[in-house]
JSON list of C-alpha atoms in Angstrom, two decimals:
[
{"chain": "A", "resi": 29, "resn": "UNK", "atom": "CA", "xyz": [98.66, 84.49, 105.58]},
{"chain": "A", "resi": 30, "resn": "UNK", "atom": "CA", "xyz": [96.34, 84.13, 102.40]},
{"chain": "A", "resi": 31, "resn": "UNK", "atom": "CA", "xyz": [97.88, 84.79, 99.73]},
{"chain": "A", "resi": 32, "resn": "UNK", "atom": "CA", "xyz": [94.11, 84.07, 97.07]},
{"chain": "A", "resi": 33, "resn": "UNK", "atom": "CA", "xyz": [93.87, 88.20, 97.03]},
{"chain": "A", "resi": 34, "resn": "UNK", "atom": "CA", "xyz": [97.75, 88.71, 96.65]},
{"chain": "A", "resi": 35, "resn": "UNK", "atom": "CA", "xyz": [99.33, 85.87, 94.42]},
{"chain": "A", "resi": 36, "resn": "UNK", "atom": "CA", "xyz": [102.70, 87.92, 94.07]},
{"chain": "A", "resi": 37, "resn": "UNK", "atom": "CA", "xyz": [103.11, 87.04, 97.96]},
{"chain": "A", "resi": 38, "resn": "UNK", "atom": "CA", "xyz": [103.72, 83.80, 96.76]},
{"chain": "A", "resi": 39, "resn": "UNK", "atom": "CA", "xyz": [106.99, 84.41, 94.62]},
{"chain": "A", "resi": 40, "resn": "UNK", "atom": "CA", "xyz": [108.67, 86.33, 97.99]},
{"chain": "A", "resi": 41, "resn": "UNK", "atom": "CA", "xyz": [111.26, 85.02, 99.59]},
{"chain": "A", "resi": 42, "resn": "UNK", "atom": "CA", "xyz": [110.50, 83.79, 103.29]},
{"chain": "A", "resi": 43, "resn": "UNK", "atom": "CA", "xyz": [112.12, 86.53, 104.61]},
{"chain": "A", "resi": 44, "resn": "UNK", "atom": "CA", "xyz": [110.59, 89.46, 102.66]},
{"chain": "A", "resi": 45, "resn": "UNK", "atom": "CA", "xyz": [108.32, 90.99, 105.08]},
{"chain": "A", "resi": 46, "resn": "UNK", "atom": "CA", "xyz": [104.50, 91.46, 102.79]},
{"chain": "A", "resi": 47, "resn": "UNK", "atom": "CA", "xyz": [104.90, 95.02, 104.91]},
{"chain": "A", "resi": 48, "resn": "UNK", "atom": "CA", "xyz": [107.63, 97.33, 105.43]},
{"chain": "A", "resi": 49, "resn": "UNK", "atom": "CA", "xyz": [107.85, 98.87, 108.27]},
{"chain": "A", "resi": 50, "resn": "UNK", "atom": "CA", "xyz": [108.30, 102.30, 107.82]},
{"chain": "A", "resi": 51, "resn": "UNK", "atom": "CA", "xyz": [108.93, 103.27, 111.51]},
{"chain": "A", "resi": 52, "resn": "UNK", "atom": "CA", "xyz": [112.36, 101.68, 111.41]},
{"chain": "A", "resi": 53, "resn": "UNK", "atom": "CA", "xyz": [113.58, 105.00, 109.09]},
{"chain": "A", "resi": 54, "resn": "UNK", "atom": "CA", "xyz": [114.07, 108.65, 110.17]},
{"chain": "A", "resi": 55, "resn": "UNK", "atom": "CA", "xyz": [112.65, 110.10, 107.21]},
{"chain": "A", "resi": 56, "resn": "UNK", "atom": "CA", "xyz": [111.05, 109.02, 103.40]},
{"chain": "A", "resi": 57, "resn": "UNK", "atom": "CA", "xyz": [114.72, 110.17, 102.01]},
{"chain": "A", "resi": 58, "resn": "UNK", "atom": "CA", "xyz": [115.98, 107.13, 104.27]},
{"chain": "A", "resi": 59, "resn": "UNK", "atom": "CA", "xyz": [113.27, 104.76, 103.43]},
{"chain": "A", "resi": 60, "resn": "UNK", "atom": "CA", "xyz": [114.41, 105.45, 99.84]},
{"chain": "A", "resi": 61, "resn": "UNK", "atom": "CA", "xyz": [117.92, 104.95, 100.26]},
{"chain": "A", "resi": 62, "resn": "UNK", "atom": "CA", "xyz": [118.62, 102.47, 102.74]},
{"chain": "A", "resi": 63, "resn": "UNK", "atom": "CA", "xyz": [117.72, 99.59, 100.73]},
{"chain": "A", "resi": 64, "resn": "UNK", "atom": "CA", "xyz": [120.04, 100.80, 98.02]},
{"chain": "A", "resi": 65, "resn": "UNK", "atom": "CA", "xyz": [122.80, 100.33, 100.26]},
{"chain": "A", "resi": 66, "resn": "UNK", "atom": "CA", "xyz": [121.73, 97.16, 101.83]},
{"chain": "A", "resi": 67, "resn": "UNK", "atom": "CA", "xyz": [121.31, 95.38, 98.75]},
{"chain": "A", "resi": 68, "resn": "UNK", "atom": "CA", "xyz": [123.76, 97.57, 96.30]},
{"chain": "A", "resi": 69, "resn": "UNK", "atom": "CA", "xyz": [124.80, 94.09, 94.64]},
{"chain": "A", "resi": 70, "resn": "UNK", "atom": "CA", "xyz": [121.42, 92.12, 94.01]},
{"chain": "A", "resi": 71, "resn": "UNK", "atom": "CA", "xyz": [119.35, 92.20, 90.98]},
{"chain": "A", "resi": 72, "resn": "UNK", "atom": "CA", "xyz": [116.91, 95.34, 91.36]},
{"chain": "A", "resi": 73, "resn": "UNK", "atom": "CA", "xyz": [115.30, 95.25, 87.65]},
{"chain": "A", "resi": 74, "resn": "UNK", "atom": "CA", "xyz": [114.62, 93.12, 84.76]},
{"chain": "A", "resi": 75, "resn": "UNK", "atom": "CA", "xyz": [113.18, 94.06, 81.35]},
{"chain": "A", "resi": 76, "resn": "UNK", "atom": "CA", "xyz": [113.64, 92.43, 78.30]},
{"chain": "A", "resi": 77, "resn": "UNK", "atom": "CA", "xyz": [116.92, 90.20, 79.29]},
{"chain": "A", "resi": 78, "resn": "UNK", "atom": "CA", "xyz": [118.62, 93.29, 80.70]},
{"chain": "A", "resi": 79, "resn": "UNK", "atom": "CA", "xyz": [119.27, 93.34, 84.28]},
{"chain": "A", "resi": 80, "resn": "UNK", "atom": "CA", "xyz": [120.02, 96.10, 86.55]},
{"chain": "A", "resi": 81, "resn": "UNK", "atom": "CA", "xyz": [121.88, 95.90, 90.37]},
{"chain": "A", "resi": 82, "resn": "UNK", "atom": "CA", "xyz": [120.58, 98.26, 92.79]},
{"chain": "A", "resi": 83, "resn": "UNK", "atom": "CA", "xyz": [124.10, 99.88, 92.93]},
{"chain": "A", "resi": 84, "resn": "UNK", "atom": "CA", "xyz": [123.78, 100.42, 89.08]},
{"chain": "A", "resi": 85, "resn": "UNK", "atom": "CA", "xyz": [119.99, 101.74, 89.25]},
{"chain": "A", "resi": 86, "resn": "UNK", "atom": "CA", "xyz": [121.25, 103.98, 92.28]},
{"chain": "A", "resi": 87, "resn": "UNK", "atom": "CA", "xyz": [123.96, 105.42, 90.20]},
{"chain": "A", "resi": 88, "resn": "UNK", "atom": "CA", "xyz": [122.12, 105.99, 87.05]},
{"chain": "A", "resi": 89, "resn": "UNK", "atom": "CA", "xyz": [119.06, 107.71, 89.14]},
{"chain": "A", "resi": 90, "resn": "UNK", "atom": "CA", "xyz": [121.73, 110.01, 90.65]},
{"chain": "A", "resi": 91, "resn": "UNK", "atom": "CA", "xyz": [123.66, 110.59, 86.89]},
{"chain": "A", "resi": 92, "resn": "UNK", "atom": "CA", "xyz": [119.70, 110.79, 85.63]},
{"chain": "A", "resi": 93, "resn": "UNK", "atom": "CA", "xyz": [119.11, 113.45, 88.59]},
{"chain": "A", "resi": 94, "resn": "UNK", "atom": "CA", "xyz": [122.17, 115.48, 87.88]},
{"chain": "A", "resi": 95, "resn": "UNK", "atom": "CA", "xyz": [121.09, 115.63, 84.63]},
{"chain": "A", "resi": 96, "resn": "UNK", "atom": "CA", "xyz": [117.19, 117.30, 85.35]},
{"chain": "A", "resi": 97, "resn": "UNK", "atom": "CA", "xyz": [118.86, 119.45, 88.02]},
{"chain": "A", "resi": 98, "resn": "UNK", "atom": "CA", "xyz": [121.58, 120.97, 86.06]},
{"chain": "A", "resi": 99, "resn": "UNK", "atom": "CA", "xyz": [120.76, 121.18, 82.55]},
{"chain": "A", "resi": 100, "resn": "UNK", "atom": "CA", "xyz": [116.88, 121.03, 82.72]},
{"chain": "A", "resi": 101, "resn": "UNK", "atom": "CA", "xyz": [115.99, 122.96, 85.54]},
{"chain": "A", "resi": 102, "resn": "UNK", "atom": "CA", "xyz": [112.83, 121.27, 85.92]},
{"chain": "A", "resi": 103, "resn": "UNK", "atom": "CA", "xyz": [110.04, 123.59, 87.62]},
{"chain": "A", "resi": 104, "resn": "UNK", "atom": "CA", "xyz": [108.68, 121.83, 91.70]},
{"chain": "A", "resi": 105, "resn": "UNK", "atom": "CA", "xyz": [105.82, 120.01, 91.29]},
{"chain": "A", "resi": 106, "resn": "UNK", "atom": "CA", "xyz": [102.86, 119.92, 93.93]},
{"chain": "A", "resi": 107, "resn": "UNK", "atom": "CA", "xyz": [101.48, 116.58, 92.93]},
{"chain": "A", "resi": 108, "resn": "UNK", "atom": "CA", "xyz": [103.42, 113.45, 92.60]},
{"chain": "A", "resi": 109, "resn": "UNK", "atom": "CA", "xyz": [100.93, 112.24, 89.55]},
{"chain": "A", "resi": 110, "resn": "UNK", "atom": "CA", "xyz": [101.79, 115.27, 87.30]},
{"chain": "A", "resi": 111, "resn": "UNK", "atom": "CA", "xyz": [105.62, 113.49, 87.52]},
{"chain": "A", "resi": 112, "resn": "UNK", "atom": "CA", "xyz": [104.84, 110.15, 86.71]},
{"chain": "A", "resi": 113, "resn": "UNK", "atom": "CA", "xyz": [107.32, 108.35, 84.35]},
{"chain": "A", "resi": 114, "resn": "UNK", "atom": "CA", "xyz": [107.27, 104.83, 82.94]},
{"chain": "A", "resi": 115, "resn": "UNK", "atom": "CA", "xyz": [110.95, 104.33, 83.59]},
{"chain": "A", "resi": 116, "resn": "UNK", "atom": "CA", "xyz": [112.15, 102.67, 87.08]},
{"chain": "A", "resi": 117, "resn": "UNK", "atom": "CA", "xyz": [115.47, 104.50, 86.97]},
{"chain": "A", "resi": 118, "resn": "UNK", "atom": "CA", "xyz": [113.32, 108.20, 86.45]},
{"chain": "A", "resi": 119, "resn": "UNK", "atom": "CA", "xyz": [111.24, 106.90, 89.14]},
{"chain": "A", "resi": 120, "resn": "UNK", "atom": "CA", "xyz": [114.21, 106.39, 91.63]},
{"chain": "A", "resi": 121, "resn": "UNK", "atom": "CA", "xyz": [115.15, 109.53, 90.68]},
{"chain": "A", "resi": 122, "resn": "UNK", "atom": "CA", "xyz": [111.86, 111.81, 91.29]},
{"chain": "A", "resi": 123, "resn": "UNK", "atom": "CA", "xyz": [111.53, 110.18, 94.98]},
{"chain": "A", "resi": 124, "resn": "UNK", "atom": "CA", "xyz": [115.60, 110.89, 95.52]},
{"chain": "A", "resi": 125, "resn": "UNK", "atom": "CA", "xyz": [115.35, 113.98, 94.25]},
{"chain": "A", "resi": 126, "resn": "UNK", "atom": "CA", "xyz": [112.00, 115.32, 96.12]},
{"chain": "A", "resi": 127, "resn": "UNK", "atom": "CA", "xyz": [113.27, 113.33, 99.30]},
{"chain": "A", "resi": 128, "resn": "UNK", "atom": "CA", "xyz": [116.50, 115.57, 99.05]},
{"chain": "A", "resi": 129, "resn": "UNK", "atom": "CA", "xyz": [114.28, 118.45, 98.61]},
{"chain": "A", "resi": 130, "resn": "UNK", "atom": "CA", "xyz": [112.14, 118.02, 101.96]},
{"chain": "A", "resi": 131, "resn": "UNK", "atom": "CA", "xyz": [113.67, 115.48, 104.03]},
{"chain": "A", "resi": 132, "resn": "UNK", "atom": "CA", "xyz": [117.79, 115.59, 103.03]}
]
């Protein structure tokens, strides 16, 4: 595989698919969580010397979601780019939450 048009291909490990295969899960919900169980104790995010496990970004998405859902209310959106947020736990979150919604 070239990797001249991709150069992040390069820092994957050998087994990291450059695909995922999306037929292995029942539903998007699935696809979602799945790999939050699989790999609940590796390194899921890194900013500014801080790291995060996926168990910890999985449990502050779901203390994050409780949050919106309880106290905020927020209002269902029809387009996933009117939700956009520059935060990777808010991000979990709004996929979660929506994959709840329609698929959970």
């Amino acid at each position: 595989m070239s990797t001249n048009n991709k150069p992040w291909l390069n820092t994957y490990p050998d087994d990291v698919p450059e695909f995922v295969d999306i037929d292995q899960y029942a539903n998007i919900n699935e696809m979602f969580v799945k790999p939050f169980e699989l790999y609940a104790d590796n390194t899921a995010f890194v900013n500014m010397g801080h790291s995060l496990t996926y168990r910890d970004l999985n449990e502050k998405s779901d203390a994050f979601a409780a949050y919106l859902q309880n106290d905020l209310r927020p209002k269902r959106r029809s387009n996933r780019a009117d939700d956009a947020k520059p935060s990777a736990i808010s991000n979990h979150h709004s996929w979660r939450v929506e994959g709840r919604a329609c698929c959970g």
